[in-house]
Short mmCIF file of C-alpha atoms in Angstrom, two decimals:
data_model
loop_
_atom_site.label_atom_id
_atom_site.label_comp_id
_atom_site.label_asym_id
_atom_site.label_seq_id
_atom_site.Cartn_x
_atom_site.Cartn_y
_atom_site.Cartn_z
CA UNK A 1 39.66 -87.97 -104.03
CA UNK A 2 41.99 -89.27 -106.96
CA UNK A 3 44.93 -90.82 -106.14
CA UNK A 4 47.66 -93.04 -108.20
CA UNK A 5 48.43 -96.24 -106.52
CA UNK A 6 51.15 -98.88 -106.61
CA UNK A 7 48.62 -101.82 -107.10
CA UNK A 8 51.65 -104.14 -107.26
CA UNK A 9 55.81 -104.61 -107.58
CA UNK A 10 56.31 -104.21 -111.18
CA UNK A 11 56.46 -102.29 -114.59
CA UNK A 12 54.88 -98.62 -115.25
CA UNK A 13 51.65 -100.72 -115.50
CA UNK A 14 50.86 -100.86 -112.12
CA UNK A 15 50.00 -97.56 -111.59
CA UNK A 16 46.52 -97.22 -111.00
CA UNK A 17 43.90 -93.62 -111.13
CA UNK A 18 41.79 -95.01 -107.74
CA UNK A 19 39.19 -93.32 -105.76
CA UNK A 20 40.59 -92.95 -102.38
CA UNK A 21 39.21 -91.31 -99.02
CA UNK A 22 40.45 -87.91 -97.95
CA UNK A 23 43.35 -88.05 -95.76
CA UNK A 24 42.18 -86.69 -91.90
CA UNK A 25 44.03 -83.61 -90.62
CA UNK A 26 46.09 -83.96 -87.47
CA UNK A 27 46.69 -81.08 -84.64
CA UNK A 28 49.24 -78.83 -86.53
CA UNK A 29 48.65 -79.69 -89.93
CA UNK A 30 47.43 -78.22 -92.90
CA UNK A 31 45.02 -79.68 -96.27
CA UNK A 32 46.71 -78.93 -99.16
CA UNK A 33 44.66 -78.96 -102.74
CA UNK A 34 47.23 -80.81 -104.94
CA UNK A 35 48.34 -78.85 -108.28
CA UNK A 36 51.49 -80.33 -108.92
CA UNK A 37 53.61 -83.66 -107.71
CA UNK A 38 57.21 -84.37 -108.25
CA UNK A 39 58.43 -87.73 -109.88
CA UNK A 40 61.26 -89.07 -108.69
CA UNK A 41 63.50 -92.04 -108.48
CA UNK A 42 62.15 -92.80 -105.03
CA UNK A 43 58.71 -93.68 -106.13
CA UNK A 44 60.14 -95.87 -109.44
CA UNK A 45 62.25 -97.80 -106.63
CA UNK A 46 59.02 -98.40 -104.60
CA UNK A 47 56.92 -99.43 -107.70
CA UNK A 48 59.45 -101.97 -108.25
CA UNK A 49 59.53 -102.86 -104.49
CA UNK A 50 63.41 -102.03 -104.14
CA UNK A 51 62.73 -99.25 -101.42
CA UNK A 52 63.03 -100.48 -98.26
CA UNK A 53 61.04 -97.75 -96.23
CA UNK A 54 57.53 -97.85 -98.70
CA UNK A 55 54.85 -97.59 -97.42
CA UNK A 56 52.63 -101.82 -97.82
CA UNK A 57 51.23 -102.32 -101.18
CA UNK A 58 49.01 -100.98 -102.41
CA UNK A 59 50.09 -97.67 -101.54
CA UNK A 60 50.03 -94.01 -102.57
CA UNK A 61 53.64 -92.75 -102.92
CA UNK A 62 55.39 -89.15 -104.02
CA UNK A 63 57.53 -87.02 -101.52
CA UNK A 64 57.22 -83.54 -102.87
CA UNK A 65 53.52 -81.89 -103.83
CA UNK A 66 52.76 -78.12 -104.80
CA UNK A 67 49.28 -76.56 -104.26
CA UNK A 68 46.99 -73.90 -102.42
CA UNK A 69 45.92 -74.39 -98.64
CA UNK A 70 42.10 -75.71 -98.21
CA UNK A 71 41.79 -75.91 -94.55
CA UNK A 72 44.45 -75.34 -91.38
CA UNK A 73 44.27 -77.21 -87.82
CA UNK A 74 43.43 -74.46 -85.18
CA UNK A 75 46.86 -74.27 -83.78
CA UNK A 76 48.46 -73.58 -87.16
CA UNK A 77 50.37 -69.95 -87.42
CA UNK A 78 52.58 -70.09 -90.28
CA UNK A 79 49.97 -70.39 -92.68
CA UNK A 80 46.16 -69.29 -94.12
CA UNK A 81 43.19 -70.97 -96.54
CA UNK A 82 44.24 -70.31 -99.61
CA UNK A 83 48.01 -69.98 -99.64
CA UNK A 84 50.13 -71.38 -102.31
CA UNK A 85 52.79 -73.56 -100.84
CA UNK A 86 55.44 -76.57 -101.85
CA UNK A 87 55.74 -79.31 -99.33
CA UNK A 88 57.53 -82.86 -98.45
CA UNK A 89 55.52 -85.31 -97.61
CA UNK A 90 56.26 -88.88 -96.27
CA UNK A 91 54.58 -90.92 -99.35
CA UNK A 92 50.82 -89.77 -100.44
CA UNK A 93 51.79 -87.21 -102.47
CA UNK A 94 50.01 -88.80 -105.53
CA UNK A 95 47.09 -87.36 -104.58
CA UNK A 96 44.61 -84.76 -105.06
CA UNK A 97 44.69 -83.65 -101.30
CA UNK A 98 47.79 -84.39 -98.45
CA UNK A 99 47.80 -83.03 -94.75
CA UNK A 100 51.27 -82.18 -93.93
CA UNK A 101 52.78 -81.00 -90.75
CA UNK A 102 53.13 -77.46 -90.89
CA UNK A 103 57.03 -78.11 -90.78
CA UNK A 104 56.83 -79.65 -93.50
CA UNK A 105 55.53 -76.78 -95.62
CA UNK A 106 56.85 -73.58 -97.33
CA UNK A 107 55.18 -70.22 -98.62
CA UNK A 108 55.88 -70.61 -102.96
CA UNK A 109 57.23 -67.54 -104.85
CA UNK A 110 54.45 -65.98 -106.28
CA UNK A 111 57.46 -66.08 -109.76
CA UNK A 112 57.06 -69.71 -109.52
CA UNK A 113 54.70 -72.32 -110.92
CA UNK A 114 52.92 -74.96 -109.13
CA UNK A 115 55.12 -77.43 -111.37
CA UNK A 116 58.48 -75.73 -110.50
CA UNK A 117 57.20 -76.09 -106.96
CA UNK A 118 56.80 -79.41 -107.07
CA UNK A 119 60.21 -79.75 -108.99
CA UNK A 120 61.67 -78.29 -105.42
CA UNK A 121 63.59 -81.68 -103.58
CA UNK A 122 61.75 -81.19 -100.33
CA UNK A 123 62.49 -84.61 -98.74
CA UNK A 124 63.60 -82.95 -95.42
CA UNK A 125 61.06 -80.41 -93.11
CA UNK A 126 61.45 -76.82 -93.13
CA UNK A 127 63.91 -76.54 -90.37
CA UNK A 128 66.17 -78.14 -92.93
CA UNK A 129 65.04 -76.35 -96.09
CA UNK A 130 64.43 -73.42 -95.23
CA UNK A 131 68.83 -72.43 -94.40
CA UNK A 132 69.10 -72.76 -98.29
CA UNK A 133 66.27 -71.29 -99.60
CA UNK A 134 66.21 -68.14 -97.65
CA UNK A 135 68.66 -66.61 -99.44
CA UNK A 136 67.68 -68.01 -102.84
CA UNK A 137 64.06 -66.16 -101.74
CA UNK A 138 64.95 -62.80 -103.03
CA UNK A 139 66.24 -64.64 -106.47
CA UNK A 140 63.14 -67.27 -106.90
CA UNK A 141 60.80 -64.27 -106.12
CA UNK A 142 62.16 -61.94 -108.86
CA UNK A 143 62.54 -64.97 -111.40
CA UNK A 144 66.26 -65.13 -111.29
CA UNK A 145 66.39 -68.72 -110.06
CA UNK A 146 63.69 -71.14 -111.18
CA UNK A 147 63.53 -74.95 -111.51
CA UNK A 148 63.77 -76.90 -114.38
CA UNK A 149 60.66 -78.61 -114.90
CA UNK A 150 60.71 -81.23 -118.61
CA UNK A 151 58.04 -82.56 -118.27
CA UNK A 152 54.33 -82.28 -117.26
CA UNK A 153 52.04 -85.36 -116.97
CA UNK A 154 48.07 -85.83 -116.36
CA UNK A 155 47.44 -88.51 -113.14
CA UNK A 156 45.59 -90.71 -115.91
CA UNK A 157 49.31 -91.09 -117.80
CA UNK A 158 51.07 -91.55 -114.72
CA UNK A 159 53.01 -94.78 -115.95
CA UNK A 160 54.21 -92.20 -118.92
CA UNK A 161 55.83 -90.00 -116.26
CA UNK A 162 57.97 -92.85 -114.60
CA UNK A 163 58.79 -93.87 -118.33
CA UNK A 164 60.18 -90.64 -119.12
CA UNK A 165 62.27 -90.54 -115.27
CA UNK A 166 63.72 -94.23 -115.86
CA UNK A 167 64.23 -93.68 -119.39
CA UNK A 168 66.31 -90.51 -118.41
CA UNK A 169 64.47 -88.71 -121.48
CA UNK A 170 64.23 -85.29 -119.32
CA UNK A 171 66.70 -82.37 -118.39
CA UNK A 172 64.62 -81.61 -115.48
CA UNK A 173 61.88 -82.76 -113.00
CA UNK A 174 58.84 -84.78 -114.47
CA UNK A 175 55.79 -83.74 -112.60
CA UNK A 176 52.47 -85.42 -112.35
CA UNK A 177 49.15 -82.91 -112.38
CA UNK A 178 45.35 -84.19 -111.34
#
């Protein structure tokens, strides 16, 4: 699979399209096909090796991913092949595939995109979400509430999307597509 790396501290330049192996999918887990990543200022703060908790370099980063469900671990209930769902993750979300906890995962509007989805903060589990966006459901699923999503970016021009987040060029959540 295609994943961006942090090949070293530094400028936008670092960023690296690599071929990287599949992550493996633990007991309550679920695969999810990558559509849409979020940008934020916690991944610029890693690339420029100012976050304390990153993951050694190089490393795959991003903490909130959009996308459709490829494969469940048997003792997953919340969730089927095929579902479209937003997610945190805990780094790796520059990637074509994660495996999340399913925790970590909630059911996307059918109103919304896969980019506003990935323009959701989701850098706490469900249990923590999921208090606020219950009752923002009903609006998200008519279209009422939405994100704000500026800007959309191909993996390749990955250094482009941390320009545009450090440059503060965008009204609303740079996301990164494979």
């Amino acid at each position: 699979m295609r994943a961006i790396v942090i090949t070293r501290n530094g400028g936008s330049d670092v960023l690296q399209v690599q071929q990287r192996p599949s992550p493996t999918l633990s007991p309550g887990a679920l695969r999810i096909e990558v559509r849409a990543v979020g940008v934020n200022f916690a991944d610029v703060m890693a690339r420029l090796g100012l976050y304390a908790d990153a993951p050694p370099l190089p490393s795959v980063v991003g903490y909130e991913v959009s996308g459709l469900v490829t494969e469940i671990a048997s003792n997953v209930t919340d969730f089927a092949i095929g579902d479209r769902v937003f997610a945190g993750t805990r780094f790796g979300g520059y990637a074509e595939e994660v495996c999340v906890r399913q925790q970590d995962a909630v059911h996307l509007p059918a109103t919304l995109s896969f980019e506003q989805g990935a323009a959701i903060q989701v850098n706490c589990d469900r249990g923590t979400l999921e208090p606020w966006i219950t009752p923002l459901r009903a609006l998200m699923d008519d279209g009422t509430v939405a994100p704000v999503v500026s800007d959309v970016v191909p993996f390749e021009r990955a250094a482009e999307a941390h320009q545009i987040l450090t440059e503060r060029r965008n009204i609303g959540k740079v996301v990164l597509v494979p």
